[in-house]
């Protein structure tokens, strides 16, 4: 039998009030469209305990000992990628048995929940120092300054791609602990983009974007440190332009406000289930165009707080 959905406290009180006014079980059942057995149970509880509220100690009891529970919690915190099935195997080796569902509930009760890990680049001590220097250098910059920046970024949309659905056990607020993320190397995919293609994209899009966004004469160009952006030929090409550049720390996609939009874009495109490359590109353009301008402005206006 499935678990019965509990009635809201306010509804329980209305049932008791109707009973105290002299209405019988049948009439109360008809008024609230609730089975007579349920009405009777609520009223009997009121007569016995003087309340219609759920009593403490309700709910399914865990069948795991406090010692086993402590071991589960300690193991999950030490190795956040351990699965409930692996924990079950460990318990069986120690002479204790419990279902996978029971183990999950036990960890949930300890404040540990299975979550998909965040994807972040692998941070080295050098890149961490670089990010810290960037934050200190720009902490006092005003919103007006950030509004003059032309932000750029790159992502990959796959026709039949998906995120590997692994899970980690973590408490609330620990999403970006390094042990709860997937360190990914920044990779260049052959045939997708090289320095020449990148320069062509800049030539075709940068100045029209500056004009369209009304960035003014003192705008600033932002790009990350991908090798094709910092290659000798790209540096030579950029050197011929009278652009100002934002000094960017390595391996820092989380500092780019555009990064906030990628997940939503990919999710929206995937929901439309493109069946070929033409549809993939069309859907991506359409979903990108749907992003509200105000949302983009918000990411820029709150950028200083993110530092």
Coordinates of C-alpha atoms in Angstrom, one line a residue:
X1 CA 0.0 0.0 0.0
X2 CA 1.3 3.5 -0.9
X3 CA 2.0 6.1 1.7
X4 CA -1.2 8.1 2.5
X5 CA -0.8 11.9 1.9
X6 CA -1.2 13.7 5.2
X7 CA -3.9 16.3 5.5
X8 CA -2.9 20.0 6.1
X9 CA -3.1 21.1 9.8
X10 CA -5.7 23.8 8.9
X11 CA -8.0 21.1 7.3
X12 CA -7.7 18.9 10.3
X13 CA -8.7 21.8 12.6
X14 CA -11.8 22.5 10.4
X15 CA -12.8 18.8 10.7
X16 CA -12.5 19.0 14.5
X17 CA -14.5 22.3 14.5
X18 CA -17.3 20.6 12.4
X19 CA -17.3 17.7 14.9
X20 CA -17.6 20.1 17.9
X21 CA -20.5 21.8 16.1
X22 CA -22.4 18.5 16.2
X23 CA -21.9 17.2 12.6
X24 CA -21.6 13.5 12.2
X25 CA -18.8 11.6 10.4
X26 CA -20.9 11.1 7.3
X27 CA -21.7 14.8 6.9
X28 CA -18.1 15.9 7.6
X29 CA -16.8 13.3 5.1
X30 CA -19.2 14.7 2.5
X31 CA -18.4 18.3 3.2
X32 CA -14.6 17.9 2.9
X33 CA -14.7 15.0 0.4
X34 CA -12.5 12.9 2.7
X35 CA -13.1 9.2 3.6
X36 CA -15.1 8.5 6.7
X37 CA -12.3 6.3 8.1
X38 CA -9.9 9.3 7.9
X39 CA -12.5 11.6 9.6
X40 CA -12.9 9.1 12.4
X41 CA -9.2 8.7 12.9
X42 CA -8.7 12.5 13.2
X43 CA -11.6 12.8 15.7
X44 CA -10.4 9.9 17.8
X45 CA -6.9 11.3 18.0
X46 CA -8.4 14.6 19.1
X47 CA -10.5 12.9 21.8
X48 CA -7.4 10.9 23.0
X49 CA -4.7 13.5 22.9
X50 CA -6.5 16.8 22.7
X51 CA -4.9 17.8 19.4
X52 CA -5.3 17.2 15.6
X53 CA -1.6 17.7 14.9
X54 CA 0.7 14.9 14.0
X55 CA 2.3 13.4 17.0
X56 CA 6.0 13.2 17.5
X57 CA 7.7 10.0 16.6
X58 CA 5.6 9.4 13.5
X59 CA 7.1 8.2 10.2
X60 CA 8.9 5.1 9.1
X61 CA 11.6 4.1 11.6
X62 CA 15.2 3.5 10.5
X63 CA 16.4 0.0 11.0
X64 CA 20.1 1.1 11.2
X65 CA 21.9 1.2 14.5
X66 CA 23.4 4.4 15.7
X67 CA 26.9 3.0 15.3
X68 CA 26.2 1.9 11.7
X69 CA 24.6 5.3 11.0
X70 CA 27.7 7.0 12.3
X71 CA 29.9 4.9 10.0
X72 CA 27.7 5.7 7.0
X73 CA 27.8 9.4 7.6
X74 CA 31.6 9.3 8.2
X75 CA 32.2 7.3 5.0
X76 CA 30.0 9.5 2.8
X77 CA 31.6 12.7 4.1
X78 CA 35.1 11.3 3.6
X79 CA 34.3 10.0 0.1
X80 CA 31.4 12.0 -1.3
X81 CA 31.3 9.9 -4.5
X82 CA 30.6 6.7 -2.8
X83 CA 27.2 5.2 -3.9
X84 CA 24.5 3.9 -1.7
X85 CA 25.0 0.5 -3.2
X86 CA 28.7 0.5 -2.2
X87 CA 27.7 1.6 1.3
X88 CA 25.3 -1.4 1.4
X89 CA 28.2 -3.7 0.4
X90 CA 30.4 -2.3 3.2
X91 CA 27.6 -2.8 5.7
X92 CA 27.1 -6.4 4.6
X93 CA 30.9 -7.1 5.0
X94 CA 30.6 -5.8 8.5
X95 CA 27.7 -8.1 9.3
X96 CA 24.8 -5.6 9.0
X97 CA 22.1 -5.4 6.3
X98 CA 20.0 -2.6 5.1
X99 CA 18.3 -1.7 1.8
X100 CA 19.7 1.0 -0.5
X101 CA 16.5 3.1 0.1
X102 CA 17.1 2.8 3.9
X103 CA 20.7 3.9 3.5
X104 CA 19.6 6.9 1.4
X105 CA 17.0 7.9 4.0
X106 CA 19.6 7.6 6.8
X107 CA 22.0 9.9 5.0
X108 CA 19.2 12.3 4.2
X109 CA 18.4 12.5 7.9
X110 CA 22.1 13.3 8.5
X111 CA 21.7 16.3 6.1
X112 CA 23.5 14.5 3.3
X113 CA 21.7 14.4 -0.1
X114 CA 22.6 12.9 -3.4
X115 CA 23.3 15.8 -5.9
X116 CA 24.7 16.0 -9.4
X117 CA 28.2 17.4 -9.1
X118 CA 29.0 20.9 -10.5
X119 CA 31.4 21.0 -13.4
X120 CA 34.4 23.2 -12.8
X121 CA 37.9 23.4 -14.3
X122 CA 40.7 21.8 -12.3
X123 CA 42.1 24.6 -10.1
X124 CA 45.9 24.7 -9.4
X125 CA 47.5 26.8 -6.7
X126 CA 48.7 29.1 -9.5
X127 CA 45.2 29.7 -10.9
X128 CA 43.8 30.2 -7.4
X129 CA 46.3 32.9 -6.8
X130 CA 45.5 34.4 -10.2
X131 CA 41.8 34.6 -9.3
X132 CA 42.5 36.2 -6.0
X133 CA 44.7 38.8 -7.6
X134 CA 42.0 39.5 -10.2
X135 CA 39.4 40.0 -7.5
X136 CA 41.6 42.3 -5.5
X137 CA 42.5 44.3 -8.6
X138 CA 38.9 44.8 -9.6
X139 CA 37.0 44.8 -6.3
X140 CA 36.6 48.6 -6.3
X141 CA 35.5 48.9 -9.9
X142 CA 32.0 50.4 -10.3
X143 CA 29.0 48.9 -12.1
X144 CA 29.5 51.6 -14.8
X145 CA 33.0 50.1 -15.5
X146 CA 31.6 46.6 -15.9
X147 CA 28.9 47.9 -18.3
X148 CA 31.7 48.9 -20.7
X149 CA 33.1 45.4 -20.9
X150 CA 32.4 43.3 -24.0
X151 CA 32.1 39.8 -22.5
X152 CA 33.0 36.8 -24.7
X153 CA 32.8 33.1 -24.0
X154 CA 32.7 29.7 -25.8
X155 CA 30.7 26.6 -25.1
X156 CA 29.9 23.3 -26.9
X157 CA 26.5 22.1 -27.9
X158 CA 26.2 18.4 -28.8
X159 CA 23.5 16.9 -30.9
X160 CA 23.3 13.8 -28.7
X161 CA 25.5 14.8 -25.8
X162 CA 24.7 14.6 -22.2
X163 CA 26.2 15.2 -18.8
X164 CA 27.5 12.1 -17.1
X165 CA 25.0 11.7 -14.2
X166 CA 27.2 10.9 -11.3
X167 CA 26.2 11.9 -7.8
X168 CA 27.9 13.2 -4.7
X169 CA 26.7 13.2 -1.1
X170 CA 26.8 16.8 0.2
X171 CA 25.2 19.1 2.7
X172 CA 23.5 22.3 1.7
X173 CA 25.9 25.0 0.7
X174 CA 28.8 22.7 -0.3
X175 CA 28.1 22.6 -4.0
X176 CA 31.4 24.2 -5.0
X177 CA 33.7 22.4 -2.5
X178 CA 36.4 20.9 -4.7
X179 CA 35.6 17.4 -3.7
X180 CA 32.0 17.9 -4.9
X181 CA 32.9 19.1 -8.4
X182 CA 34.0 17.4 -11.5
X183 CA 37.5 18.8 -12.5
X184 CA 37.5 19.0 -16.3
X185 CA 40.5 19.9 -18.5
X186 CA 40.0 22.7 -20.9
X187 CA 40.0 20.9 -24.2
X188 CA 40.2 22.1 -27.8
X189 CA 38.0 19.9 -30.1
X190 CA 39.6 19.3 -33.5
X191 CA 37.7 20.8 -36.4
X192 CA 35.6 23.1 -34.2
X193 CA 37.8 26.2 -33.9
X194 CA 41.3 27.3 -34.3
X195 CA 43.1 30.7 -34.2
X196 CA 42.2 31.7 -37.7
X197 CA 38.5 30.9 -37.2
X198 CA 38.6 32.8 -33.9
X199 CA 40.1 35.8 -35.6
X200 CA 37.4 35.7 -38.3
X201 CA 34.7 35.6 -35.6
X202 CA 36.2 38.6 -33.8
X203 CA 36.5 40.5 -37.1
X204 CA 32.9 39.8 -38.0
X205 CA 31.2 40.4 -34.6
X206 CA 33.2 42.6 -32.1
X207 CA 32.7 46.0 -33.5
X208 CA 29.0 45.5 -34.5
X209 CA 28.4 44.2 -31.0
X210 CA 30.1 47.3 -29.5
X211 CA 27.9 49.5 -31.5
X212 CA 24.7 47.5 -30.8
X213 CA 25.4 47.5 -27.1
X214 CA 26.3 51.2 -27.0
X215 CA 29.5 50.5 -25.1
X216 CA 31.0 53.9 -26.1
X217 CA 34.6 54.8 -27.1
X218 CA 36.3 53.4 -24.0
X219 CA 35.0 49.9 -24.1
X220 CA 37.0 46.9 -22.8
X221 CA 37.4 43.5 -24.5
X222 CA 37.3 40.3 -22.4
X223 CA 38.5 36.9 -23.4
X224 CA 39.8 33.9 -21.5
X225 CA 43.3 32.4 -21.9
X226 CA 42.4 29.6 -24.3
X227 CA 45.5 28.8 -26.4
X228 CA 43.7 29.7 -29.6
X229 CA 43.0 33.1 -28.1
X230 CA 46.5 33.7 -27.0
X231 CA 48.4 32.2 -29.9
X232 CA 51.1 34.1 -31.7
X233 CA 48.9 34.8 -34.7
X234 CA 45.9 35.9 -32.6
X235 CA 48.1 38.2 -30.5
X236 CA 49.5 39.7 -33.7
X237 CA 46.0 40.2 -35.1
X238 CA 44.8 41.8 -31.8
X239 CA 47.9 44.0 -31.7
X240 CA 46.7 45.8 -34.8
X241 CA 43.4 46.8 -33.1
X242 CA 43.2 49.7 -30.7
X243 CA 41.3 47.8 -28.1
X244 CA 41.6 47.8 -24.3
X245 CA 41.8 44.4 -22.7
X246 CA 40.6 43.0 -19.4
X247 CA 43.4 41.1 -17.8
X248 CA 41.9 37.6 -17.2
X249 CA 42.9 34.9 -14.7
X250 CA 43.4 31.4 -16.0
X251 CA 40.8 28.7 -15.6
X252 CA 38.1 31.1 -14.4
X253 CA 34.9 30.4 -16.3
X254 CA 32.9 31.1 -13.1
X255 CA 34.0 34.7 -13.2
X256 CA 32.4 35.2 -16.6
X257 CA 28.7 36.3 -16.3
X258 CA 28.0 34.6 -19.6
X259 CA 28.7 31.3 -17.9
X260 CA 25.4 31.7 -16.1
X261 CA 23.5 31.4 -19.3
X262 CA 25.1 28.3 -20.8
X263 CA 23.3 25.7 -18.7
X264 CA 19.9 27.2 -19.3
X265 CA 20.6 27.4 -23.0
X266 CA 21.7 23.8 -23.3
X267 CA 18.7 22.6 -21.2
X268 CA 16.3 24.6 -23.4
X269 CA 17.8 23.3 -26.7
X270 CA 17.9 19.7 -25.4
X271 CA 14.2 19.9 -24.5
X272 CA 13.4 20.6 -28.1
X273 CA 15.2 17.4 -29.2
X274 CA 17.0 18.5 -32.3
X275 CA 17.5 15.6 -34.8
X276 CA 20.2 17.1 -36.9
X277 CA 22.9 19.8 -36.9
X278 CA 20.7 22.3 -38.8
X279 CA 18.0 22.0 -36.1
X280 CA 20.6 22.2 -33.3
X281 CA 21.9 25.5 -34.6
X282 CA 18.5 26.9 -35.3
X283 CA 17.2 26.0 -31.8
X284 CA 20.3 27.4 -30.2
X285 CA 19.8 30.8 -31.9
X286 CA 16.1 30.8 -31.1
X287 CA 16.6 30.0 -27.4
X288 CA 19.5 32.5 -27.1
X289 CA 17.2 35.2 -28.5
X290 CA 14.6 34.4 -25.9
X291 CA 16.9 35.3 -23.0
X292 CA 15.6 38.5 -21.5
X293 CA 17.8 41.5 -21.8
X294 CA 17.1 42.4 -18.2
X295 CA 18.5 39.1 -17.0
X296 CA 21.8 39.8 -18.8
X297 CA 21.9 43.3 -17.3
X298 CA 21.4 41.8 -13.9
X299 CA 24.4 39.6 -14.2
X300 CA 26.6 42.6 -15.1
X301 CA 25.1 44.9 -12.5
X302 CA 25.8 42.4 -9.7
X303 CA 29.2 41.4 -11.0
X304 CA 31.1 43.3 -8.3
X305 CA 29.3 41.3 -5.6
X306 CA 30.5 38.0 -7.1
X307 CA 34.1 39.1 -6.6

